[in-house]
Short mmCIF file of C-alpha atoms in Angstrom, two decimals:
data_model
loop_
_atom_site.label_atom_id
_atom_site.label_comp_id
_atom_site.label_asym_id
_atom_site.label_seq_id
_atom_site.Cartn_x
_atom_site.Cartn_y
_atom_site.Cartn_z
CA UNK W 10 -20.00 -33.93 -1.58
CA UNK W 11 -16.11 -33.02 -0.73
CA UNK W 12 -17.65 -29.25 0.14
CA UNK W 13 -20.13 -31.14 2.85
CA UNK W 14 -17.19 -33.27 4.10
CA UNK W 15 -15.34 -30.10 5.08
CA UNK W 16 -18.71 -27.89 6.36
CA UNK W 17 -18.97 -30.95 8.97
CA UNK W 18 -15.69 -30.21 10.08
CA UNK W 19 -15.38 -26.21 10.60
CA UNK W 20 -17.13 -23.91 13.24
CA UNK W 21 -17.35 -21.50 10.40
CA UNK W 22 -18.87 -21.44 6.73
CA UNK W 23 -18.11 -23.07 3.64
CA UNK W 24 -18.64 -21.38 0.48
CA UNK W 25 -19.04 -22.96 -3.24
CA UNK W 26 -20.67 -21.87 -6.65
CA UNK W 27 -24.43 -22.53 -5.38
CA UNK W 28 -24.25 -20.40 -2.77
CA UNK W 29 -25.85 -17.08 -2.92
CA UNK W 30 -22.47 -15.42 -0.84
CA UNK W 31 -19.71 -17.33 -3.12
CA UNK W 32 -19.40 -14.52 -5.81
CA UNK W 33 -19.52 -11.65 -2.83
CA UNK W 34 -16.63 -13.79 -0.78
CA UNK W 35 -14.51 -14.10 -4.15
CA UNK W 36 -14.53 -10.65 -4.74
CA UNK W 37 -11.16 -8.81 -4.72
CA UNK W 38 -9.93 -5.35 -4.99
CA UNK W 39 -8.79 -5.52 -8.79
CA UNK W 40 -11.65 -5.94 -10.46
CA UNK W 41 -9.83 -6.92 -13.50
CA UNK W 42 -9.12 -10.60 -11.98
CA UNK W 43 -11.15 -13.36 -11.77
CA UNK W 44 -10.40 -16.57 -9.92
CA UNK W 45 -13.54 -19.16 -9.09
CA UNK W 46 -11.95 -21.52 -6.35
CA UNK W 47 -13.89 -24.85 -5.46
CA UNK W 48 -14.26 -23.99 -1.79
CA UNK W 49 -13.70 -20.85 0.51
CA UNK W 50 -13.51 -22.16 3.93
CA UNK W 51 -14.83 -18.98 6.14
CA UNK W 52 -12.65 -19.88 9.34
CA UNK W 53 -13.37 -19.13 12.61
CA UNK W 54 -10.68 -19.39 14.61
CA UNK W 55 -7.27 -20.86 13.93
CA UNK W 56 -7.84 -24.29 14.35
CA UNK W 57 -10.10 -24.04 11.55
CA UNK W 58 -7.35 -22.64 9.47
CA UNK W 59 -5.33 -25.86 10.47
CA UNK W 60 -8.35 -28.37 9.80
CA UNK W 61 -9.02 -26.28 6.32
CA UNK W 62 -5.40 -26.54 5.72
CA UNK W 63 -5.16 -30.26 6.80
CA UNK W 64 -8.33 -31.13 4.70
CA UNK W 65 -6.71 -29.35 1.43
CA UNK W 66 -3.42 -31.19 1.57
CA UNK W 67 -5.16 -34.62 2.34
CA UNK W 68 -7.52 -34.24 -1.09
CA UNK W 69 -4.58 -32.34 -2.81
CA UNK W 70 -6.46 -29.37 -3.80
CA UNK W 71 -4.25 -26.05 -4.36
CA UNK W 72 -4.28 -23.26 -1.62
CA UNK W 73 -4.90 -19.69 -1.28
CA UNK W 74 -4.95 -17.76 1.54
CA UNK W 75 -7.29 -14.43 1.68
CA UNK W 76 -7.14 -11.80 4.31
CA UNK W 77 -8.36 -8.37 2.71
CA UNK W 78 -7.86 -8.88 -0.82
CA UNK W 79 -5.77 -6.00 -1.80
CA UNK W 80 -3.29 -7.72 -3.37
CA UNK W 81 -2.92 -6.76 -7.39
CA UNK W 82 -2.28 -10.21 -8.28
CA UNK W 83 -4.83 -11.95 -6.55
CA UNK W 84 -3.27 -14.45 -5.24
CA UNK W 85 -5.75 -14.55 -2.60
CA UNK W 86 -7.16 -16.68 -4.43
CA UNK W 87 -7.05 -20.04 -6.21
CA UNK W 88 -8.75 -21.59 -9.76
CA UNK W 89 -10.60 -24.52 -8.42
CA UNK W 90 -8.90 -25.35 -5.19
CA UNK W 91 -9.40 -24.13 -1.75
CA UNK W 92 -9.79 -20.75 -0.18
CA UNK W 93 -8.93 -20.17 3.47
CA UNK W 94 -10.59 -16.89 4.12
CA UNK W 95 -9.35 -15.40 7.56
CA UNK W 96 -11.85 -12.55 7.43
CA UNK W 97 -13.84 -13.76 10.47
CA UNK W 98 -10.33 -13.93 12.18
CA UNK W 99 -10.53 -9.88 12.95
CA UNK W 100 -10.43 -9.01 16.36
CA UNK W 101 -8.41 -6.23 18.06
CA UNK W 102 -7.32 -6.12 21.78
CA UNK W 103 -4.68 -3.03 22.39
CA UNK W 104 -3.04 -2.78 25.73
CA UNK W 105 -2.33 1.16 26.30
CA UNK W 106 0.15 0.52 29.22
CA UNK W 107 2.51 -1.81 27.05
CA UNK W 108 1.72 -0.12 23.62
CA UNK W 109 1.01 -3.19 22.21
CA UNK W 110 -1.52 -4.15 19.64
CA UNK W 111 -3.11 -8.12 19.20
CA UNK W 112 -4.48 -8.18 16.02
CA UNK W 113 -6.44 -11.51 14.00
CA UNK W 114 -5.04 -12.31 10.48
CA UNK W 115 -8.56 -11.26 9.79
CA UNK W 116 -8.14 -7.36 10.22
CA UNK W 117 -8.50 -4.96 8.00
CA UNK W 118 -5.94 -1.79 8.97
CA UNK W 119 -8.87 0.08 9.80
CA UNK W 120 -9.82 -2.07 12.70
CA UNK W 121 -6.28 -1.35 14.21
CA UNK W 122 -6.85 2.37 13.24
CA UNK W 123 -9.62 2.74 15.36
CA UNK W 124 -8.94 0.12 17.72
CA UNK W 125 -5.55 2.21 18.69
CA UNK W 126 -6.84 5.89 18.10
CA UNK W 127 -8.84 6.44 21.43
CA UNK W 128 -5.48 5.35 23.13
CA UNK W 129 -3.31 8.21 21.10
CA UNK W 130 -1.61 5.69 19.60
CA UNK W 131 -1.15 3.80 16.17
CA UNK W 132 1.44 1.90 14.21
CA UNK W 133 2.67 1.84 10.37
CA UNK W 134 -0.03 0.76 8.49
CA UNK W 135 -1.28 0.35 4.98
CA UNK W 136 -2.03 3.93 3.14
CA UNK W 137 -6.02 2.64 2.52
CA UNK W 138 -7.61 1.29 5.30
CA UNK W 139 -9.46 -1.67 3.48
CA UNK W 140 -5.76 -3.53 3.09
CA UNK W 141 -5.62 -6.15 5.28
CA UNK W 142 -2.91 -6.89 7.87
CA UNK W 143 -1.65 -9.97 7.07
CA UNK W 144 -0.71 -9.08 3.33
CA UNK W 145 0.52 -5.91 3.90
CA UNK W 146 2.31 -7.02 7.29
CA UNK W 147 4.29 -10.16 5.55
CA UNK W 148 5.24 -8.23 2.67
CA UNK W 149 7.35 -5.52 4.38
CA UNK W 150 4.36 -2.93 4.86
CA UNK W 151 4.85 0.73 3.69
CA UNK W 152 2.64 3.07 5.11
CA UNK W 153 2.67 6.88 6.24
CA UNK W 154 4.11 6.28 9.29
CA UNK W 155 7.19 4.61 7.83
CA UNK W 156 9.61 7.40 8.06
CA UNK W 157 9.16 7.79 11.83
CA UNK W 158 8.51 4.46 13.08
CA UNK W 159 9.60 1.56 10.17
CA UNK W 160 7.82 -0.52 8.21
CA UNK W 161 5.03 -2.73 9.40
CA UNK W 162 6.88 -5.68 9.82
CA UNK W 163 9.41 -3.62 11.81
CA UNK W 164 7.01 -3.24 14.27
CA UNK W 165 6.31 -6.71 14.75
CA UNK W 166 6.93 -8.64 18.02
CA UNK W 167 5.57 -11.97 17.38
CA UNK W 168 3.14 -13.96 14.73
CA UNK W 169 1.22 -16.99 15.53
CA UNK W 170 1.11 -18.86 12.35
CA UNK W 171 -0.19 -22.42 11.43
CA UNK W 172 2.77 -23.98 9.14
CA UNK W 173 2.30 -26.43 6.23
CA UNK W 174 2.41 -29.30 8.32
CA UNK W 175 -0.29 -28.15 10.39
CA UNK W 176 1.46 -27.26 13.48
CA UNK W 177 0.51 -24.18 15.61
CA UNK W 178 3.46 -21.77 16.50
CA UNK W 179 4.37 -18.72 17.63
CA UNK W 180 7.45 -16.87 15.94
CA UNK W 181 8.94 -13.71 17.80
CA UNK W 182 12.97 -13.54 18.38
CA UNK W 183 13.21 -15.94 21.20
CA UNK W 184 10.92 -18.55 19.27
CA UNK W 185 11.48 -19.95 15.53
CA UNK W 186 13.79 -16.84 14.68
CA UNK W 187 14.39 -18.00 11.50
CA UNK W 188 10.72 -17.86 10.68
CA UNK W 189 10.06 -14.55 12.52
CA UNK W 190 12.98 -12.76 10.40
CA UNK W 191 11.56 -14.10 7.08
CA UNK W 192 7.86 -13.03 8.02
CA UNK W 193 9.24 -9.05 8.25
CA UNK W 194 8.90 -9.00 4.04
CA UNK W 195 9.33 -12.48 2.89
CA UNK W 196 5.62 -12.43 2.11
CA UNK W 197 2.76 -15.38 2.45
CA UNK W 198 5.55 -17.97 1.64
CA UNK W 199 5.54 -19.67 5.08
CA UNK W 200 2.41 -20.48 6.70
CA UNK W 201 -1.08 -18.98 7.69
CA UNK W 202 -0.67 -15.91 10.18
CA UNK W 203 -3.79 -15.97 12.41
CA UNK W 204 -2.29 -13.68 15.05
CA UNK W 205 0.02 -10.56 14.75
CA UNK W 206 1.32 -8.57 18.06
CA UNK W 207 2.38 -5.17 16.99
CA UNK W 208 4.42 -2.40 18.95
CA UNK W 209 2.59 0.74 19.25
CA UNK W 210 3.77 4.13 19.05
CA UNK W 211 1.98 7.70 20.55
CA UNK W 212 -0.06 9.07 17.21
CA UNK W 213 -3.32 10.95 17.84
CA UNK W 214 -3.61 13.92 15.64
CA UNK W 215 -1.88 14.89 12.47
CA UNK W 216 -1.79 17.24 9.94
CA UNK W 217 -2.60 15.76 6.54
CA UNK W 218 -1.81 18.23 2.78
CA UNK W 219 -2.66 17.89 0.24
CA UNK W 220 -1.70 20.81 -2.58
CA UNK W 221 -2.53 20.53 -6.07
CA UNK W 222 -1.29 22.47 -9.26
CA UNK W 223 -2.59 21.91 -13.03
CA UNK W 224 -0.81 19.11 -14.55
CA UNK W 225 1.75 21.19 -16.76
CA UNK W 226 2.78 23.24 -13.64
CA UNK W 227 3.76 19.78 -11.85
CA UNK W 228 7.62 19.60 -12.89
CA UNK W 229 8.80 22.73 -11.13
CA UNK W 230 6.58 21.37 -7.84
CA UNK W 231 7.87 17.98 -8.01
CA UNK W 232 11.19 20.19 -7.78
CA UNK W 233 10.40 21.65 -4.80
CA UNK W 234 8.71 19.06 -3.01
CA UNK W 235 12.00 16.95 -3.02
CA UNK W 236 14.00 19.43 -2.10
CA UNK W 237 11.48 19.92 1.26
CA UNK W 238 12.11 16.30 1.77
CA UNK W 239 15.99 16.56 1.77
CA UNK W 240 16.16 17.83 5.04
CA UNK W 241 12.94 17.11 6.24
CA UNK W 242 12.41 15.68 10.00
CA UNK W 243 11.12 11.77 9.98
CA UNK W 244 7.71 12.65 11.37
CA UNK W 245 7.40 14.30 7.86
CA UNK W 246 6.04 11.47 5.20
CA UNK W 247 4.05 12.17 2.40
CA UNK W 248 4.33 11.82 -1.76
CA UNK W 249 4.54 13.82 -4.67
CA UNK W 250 1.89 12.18 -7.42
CA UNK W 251 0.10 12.50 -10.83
CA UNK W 252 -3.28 11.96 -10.57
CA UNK W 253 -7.10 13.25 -11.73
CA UNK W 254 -8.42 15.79 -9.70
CA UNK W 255 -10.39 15.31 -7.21
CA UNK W 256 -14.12 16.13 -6.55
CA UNK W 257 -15.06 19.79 -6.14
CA UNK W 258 -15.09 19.98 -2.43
CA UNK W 259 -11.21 18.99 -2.15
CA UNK W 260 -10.54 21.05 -5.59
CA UNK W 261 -10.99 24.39 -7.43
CA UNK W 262 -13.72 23.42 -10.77
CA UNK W 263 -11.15 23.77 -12.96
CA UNK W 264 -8.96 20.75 -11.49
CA UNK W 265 -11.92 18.46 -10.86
CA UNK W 266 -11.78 15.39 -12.67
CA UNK W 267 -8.05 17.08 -14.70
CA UNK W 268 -4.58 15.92 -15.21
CA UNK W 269 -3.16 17.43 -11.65
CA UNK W 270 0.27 17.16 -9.81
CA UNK W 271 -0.68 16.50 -5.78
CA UNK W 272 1.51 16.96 -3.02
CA UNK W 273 0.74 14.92 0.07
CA UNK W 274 2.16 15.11 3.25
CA UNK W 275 1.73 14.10 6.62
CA UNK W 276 3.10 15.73 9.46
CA UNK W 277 3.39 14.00 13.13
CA UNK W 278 2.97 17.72 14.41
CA UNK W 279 0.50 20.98 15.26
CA UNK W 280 0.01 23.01 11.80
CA UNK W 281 1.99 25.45 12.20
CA UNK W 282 4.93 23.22 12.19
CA UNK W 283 3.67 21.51 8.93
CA UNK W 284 3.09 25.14 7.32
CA UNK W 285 6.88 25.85 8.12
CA UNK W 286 7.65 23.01 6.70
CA UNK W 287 5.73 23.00 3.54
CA UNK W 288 6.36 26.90 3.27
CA UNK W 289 8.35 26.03 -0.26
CA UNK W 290 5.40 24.85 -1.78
CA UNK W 291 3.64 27.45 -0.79
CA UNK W 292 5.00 29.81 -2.46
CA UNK W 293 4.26 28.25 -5.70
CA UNK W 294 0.45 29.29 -5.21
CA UNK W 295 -1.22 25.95 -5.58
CA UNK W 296 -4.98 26.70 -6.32
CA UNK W 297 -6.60 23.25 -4.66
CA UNK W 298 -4.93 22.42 -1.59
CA UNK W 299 -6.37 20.69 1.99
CA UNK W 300 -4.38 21.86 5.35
CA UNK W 301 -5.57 20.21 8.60
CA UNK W 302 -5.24 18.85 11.76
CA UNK W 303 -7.09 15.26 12.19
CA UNK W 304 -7.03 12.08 13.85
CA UNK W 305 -4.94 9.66 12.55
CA UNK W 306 -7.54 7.18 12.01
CA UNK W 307 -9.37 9.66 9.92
CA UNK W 308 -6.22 10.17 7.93
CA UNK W 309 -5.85 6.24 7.16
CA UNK W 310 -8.75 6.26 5.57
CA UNK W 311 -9.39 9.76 3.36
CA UNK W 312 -7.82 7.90 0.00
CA UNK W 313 -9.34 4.56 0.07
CA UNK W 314 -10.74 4.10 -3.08
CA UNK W 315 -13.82 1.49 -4.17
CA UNK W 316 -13.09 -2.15 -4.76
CA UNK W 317 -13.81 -3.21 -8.24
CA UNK W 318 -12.40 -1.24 -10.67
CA UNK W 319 -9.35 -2.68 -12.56
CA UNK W 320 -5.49 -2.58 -11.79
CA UNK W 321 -2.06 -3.10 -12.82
CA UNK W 322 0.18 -1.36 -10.80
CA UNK W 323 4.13 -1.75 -10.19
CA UNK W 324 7.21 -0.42 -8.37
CA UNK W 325 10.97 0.35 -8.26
CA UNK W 326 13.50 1.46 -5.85
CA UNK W 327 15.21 4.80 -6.85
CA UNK W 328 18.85 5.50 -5.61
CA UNK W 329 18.70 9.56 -6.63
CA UNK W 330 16.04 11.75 -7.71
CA UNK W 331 18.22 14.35 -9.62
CA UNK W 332 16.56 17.17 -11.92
CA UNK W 333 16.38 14.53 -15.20
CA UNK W 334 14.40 11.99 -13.28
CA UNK W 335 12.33 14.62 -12.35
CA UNK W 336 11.99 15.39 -15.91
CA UNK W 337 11.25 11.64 -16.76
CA UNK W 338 8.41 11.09 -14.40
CA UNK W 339 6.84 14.68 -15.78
CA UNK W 340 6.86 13.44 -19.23
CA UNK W 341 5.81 9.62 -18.45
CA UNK W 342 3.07 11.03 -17.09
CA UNK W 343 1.23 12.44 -19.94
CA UNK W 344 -0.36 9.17 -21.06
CA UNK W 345 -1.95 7.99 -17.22
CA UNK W 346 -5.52 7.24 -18.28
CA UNK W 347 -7.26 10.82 -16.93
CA UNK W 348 -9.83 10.44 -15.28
CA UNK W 349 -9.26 7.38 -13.66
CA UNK W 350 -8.40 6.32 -10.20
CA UNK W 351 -4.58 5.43 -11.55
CA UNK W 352 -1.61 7.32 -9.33
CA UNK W 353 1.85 7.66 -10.14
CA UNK W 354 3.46 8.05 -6.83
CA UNK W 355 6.99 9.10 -6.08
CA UNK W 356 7.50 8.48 -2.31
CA UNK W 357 10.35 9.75 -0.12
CA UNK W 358 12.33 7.48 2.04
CA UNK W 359 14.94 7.49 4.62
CA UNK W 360 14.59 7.95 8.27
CA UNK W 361 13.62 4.64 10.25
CA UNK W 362 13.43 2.65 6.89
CA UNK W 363 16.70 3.13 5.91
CA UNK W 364 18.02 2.52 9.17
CA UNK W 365 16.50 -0.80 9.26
CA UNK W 366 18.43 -2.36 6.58
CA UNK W 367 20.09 -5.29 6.84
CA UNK W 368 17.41 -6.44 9.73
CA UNK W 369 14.67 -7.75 7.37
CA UNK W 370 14.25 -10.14 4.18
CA UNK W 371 13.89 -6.97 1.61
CA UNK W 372 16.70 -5.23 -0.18
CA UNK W 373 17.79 -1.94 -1.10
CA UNK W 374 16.14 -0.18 1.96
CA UNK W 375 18.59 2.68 2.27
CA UNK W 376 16.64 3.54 -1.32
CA UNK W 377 15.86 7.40 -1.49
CA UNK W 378 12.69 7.33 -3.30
CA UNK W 379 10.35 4.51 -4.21
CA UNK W 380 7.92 4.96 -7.55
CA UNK W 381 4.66 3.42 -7.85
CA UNK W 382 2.99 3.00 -10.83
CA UNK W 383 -1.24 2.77 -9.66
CA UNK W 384 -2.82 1.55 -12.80
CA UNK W 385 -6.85 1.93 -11.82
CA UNK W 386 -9.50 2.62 -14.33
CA UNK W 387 -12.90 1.60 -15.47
CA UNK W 388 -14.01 -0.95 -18.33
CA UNK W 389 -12.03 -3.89 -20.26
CA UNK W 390 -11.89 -1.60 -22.98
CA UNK W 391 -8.78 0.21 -21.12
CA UNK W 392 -6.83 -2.58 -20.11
CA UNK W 393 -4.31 -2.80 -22.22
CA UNK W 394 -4.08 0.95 -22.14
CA UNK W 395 -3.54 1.01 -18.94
CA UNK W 396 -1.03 -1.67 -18.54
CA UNK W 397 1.06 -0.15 -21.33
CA UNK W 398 1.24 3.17 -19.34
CA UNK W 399 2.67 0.99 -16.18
CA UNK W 400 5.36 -0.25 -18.75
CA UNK W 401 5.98 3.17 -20.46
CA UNK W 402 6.77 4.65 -16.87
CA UNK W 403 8.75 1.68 -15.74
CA UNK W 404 11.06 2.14 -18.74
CA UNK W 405 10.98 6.16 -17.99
CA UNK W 406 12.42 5.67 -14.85
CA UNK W 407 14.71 2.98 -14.96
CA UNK W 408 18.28 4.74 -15.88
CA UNK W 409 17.64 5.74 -11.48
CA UNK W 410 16.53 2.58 -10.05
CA UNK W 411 18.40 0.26 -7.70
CA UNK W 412 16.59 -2.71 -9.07
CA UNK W 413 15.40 -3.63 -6.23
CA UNK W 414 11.43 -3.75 -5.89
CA UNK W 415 8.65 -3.07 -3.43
CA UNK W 416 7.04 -6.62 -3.72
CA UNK W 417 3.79 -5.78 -2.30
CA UNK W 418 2.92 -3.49 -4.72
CA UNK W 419 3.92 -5.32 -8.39
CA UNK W 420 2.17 -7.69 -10.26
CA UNK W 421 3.38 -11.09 -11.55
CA UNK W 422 6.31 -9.32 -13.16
CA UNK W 423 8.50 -13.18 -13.10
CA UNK W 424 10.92 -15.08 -10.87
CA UNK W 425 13.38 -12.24 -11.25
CA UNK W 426 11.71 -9.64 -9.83
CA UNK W 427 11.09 -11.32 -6.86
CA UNK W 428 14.91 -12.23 -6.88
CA UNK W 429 15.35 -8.34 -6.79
CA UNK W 430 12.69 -7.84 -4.47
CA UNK W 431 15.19 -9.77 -1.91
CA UNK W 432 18.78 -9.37 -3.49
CA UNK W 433 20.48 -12.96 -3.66
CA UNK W 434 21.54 -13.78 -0.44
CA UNK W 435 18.35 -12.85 1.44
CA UNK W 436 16.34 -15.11 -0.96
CA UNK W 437 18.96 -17.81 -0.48
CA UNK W 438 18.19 -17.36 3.11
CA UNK W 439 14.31 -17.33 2.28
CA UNK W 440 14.74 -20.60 0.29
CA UNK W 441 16.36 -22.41 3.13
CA UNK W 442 13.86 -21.53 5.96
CA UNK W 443 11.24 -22.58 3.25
CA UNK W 444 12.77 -26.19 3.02
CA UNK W 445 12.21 -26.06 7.01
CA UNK W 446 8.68 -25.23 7.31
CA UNK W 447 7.25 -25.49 3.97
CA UNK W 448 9.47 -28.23 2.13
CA UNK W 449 6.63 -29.53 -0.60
CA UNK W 450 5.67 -25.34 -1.39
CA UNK W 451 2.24 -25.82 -0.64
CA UNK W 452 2.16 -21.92 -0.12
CA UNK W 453 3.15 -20.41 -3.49
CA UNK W 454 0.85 -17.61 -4.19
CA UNK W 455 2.17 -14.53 -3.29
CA UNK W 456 5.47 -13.86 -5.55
CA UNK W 457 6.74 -17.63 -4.76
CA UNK W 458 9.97 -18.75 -2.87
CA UNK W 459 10.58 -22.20 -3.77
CA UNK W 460 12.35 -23.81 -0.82
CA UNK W 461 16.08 -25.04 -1.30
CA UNK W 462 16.29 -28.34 -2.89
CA UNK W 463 17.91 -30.85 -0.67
CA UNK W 464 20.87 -32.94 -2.02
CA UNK W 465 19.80 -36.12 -3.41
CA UNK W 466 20.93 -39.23 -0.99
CA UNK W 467 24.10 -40.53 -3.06
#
């Protein structure tokens, strides 16, 4: 059997259809996707990855790569080809005195979490701590954080990464600089990352809110919370958001499982700072509301939500957020499936993000405000419900976008979103360092950059 050929050659597992653990191994996030690949090679270090990846090419079966399986479009994995899974890959070593971070393509952002939190420190990382590190880290990597200290990627120092061709190297600024600028947001386009080293940043406590208001009294708090964030400090993140409400401990009964307006915010501060600064909202009486002090690991991982149910989610850059858009997103969100799981997030910009434009593969980062559309609900029968909302609200808020996208968090919306994702002349970039370390696109999963054609020998 080809499945045997491969077990003979890895220190870890391989996975097909007979095996009691295949169906566990292919599960994914989004529940509404479902991919059976031939193999999932379980790797246990990274020159597994490279014989998996070697052994793939040779017997031309397609490739997926699968860190934590967050990803909406599951292109973690493949229809009947071969599954690198780097979960096994996971370790954590943090050095306190350089506040620096060593972290497997394996991890999961709540290894790093509380890997870093006994140390006071932390750096940007994905808003549920099940998302792994290497999908969230390639493809730019919002997180709470990001206002204060960048994006994920911009916290990178260097990747160790198996390319196409099988070779091991390391990319950081002094080595393969190409590679290392189009690994800060270019996505999975350019090899395997089985090693990220991460700069560190002092984060032990922080003061998470959450205030929430009855659906219909959400426009004139979605007012105010902007206006907090116009001249709020960058250790102030947060979003404003439509969602259900929550259970009864974090709600008043009368919100429970209702249409609600939520105002999140986290504050790199004591609580009294974060009450001064929230002190607006306030005022508007909200009647469900959480203010506390808490470690930021504990923070990272208060909204994950369970794998499994289904999602279509998307995203958009917004320039402004003037008084119609605000008027827009109230009235788009009416038809979010309630309850559900889905969120329709409006988050704030600015501070370190916006000053890090120009330095990374992804466009329009000087972008105020950045809307996510969280499709998540139960049953086939709401699918196309819920997909239909994501377009309804896409359409609601388009007279303010940039057209630019946050790719990490869209489906497979076509070739030109991923275009906009970029702008032109970053994926023009993209496409060349593709022809140089991934010339026959043997990794094409995650929102593709085919690599520059070469000119045909006259």
């Amino acid at each position: 059997m080809i499945s045997r050929a491969l077990r003979d050659q890895l220190d870890g597992r391989v996975l097909t259809s007979g095996d009691v653990e295949y169906d566990e191994a292919r599960g994914l996030f989004n529940g509404a996707i479902d991919i059976r690949p031939s193999m999932i090679a379980q790797c246990a270090h990274a020159r597994d990855v490279r014989t998996a990846l070697t052994f793939a090419r040779d017997g031309g079966l397609p490739i997926a790569v699968r860190s934590g399986g967050h990803g909406v479009t599951g292109a973690c994995l493949v229809e009947d080809g071969l599954v690198i899974d780097m979960r096994m890959l996971g370790a954590v070593t943090v050095d306190p005195v350089a506040r620096t971070a060593t972290v497997g393509g394996g991890a999961l952002w709540t290894h790093v979490d509380r890997a870093c939190q006994p140390h006071g420190l932390a750096t940007t990382g994905g808003r549920a701590s099940t998302t792994g590190v290497a999908g969230l880290t390639l493809g730019g990597g919002s997180g709470w954080l990001e206002r204060a200290y960048g994006l994920t990627s911009d916290n990178l120092l260097s990747v160790d990464l198996v390319t196409a061709a099988g070779e091991l190297v390391t990319a950081s600024t002094t080595e393969h600089p190409d590679l290392f600028w189009a690994l800060h947001g270019g996505g999975g386009n350019f090899g395997i990352a089985t090693s990220f080293t991460f700069r560190l940043h002092p984060v032990e406590r922080v003061t998470a809110v959450l205030l929430l208001w009855p659906a219909d009294r959400g426009r004139q708090a979605a007012g105010r919370f902007r206006d907090v964030f116009a001249e709020a400090p960058d250790h102030a993140g947060g979003a404003m958001l439509f969602l259900t409400g929550p259970p009864r401990q974090f709600a008043p009964a009368e919100l429970a499982g209702r249409h609600c307006f939520g105002a999140l915010v986290t504050y790199l501060g004591p609580e009294d700072e974060a009450r001064r600064l929230i002190a607006p909202l306030l005022e508007l009486d909200p009647p469900g509301g959480l203010i506390a002090e808490m470690p930021y690991a504990d923070l990272q991982s208060a909204l994950d939500d369970p794998p499994g149910m289904r999602n279509h989610w998307s995203s958009d850059y917004l320039a402004a957020l003037p008084d119609a858009a605000l008027d827009a997103y109230r009235a788009s969100a009416e038809r979010m499936i309630v309850p559900s799981a889905s969120q329709y997030q409006l988050v704030p910009w600015g501070g370190a993000v916006a000053r890090g434009a120009g330095t990374s593969p992804m466009a329009d980062r000087e972008a105020a405000w950045v809307v996510h559309q969280v499709g998540m609900w139960e049953g086939a029968e709401n699918d196309e419900r819920g997909r239909e909302w994501v377009r309804q609200t896409r359409d609601a808020m388009r007279p303010w976008t940039t057209g630019a996208t946050y790719l990490n968090f869209i489906g497979d919306e076509g070739a030109d979103r991923v275009l906009a994702g970029f702008g032109p002349a970053n994926h023009a970039r993209l496409s060349a360092i593709k022809a140089e370390y991934d010339p026959d696109n043997v990794f094409n999963r995650w929102h593709n950059v085919p690599p520059k054609q070469r000119p045909v020998p006259a």
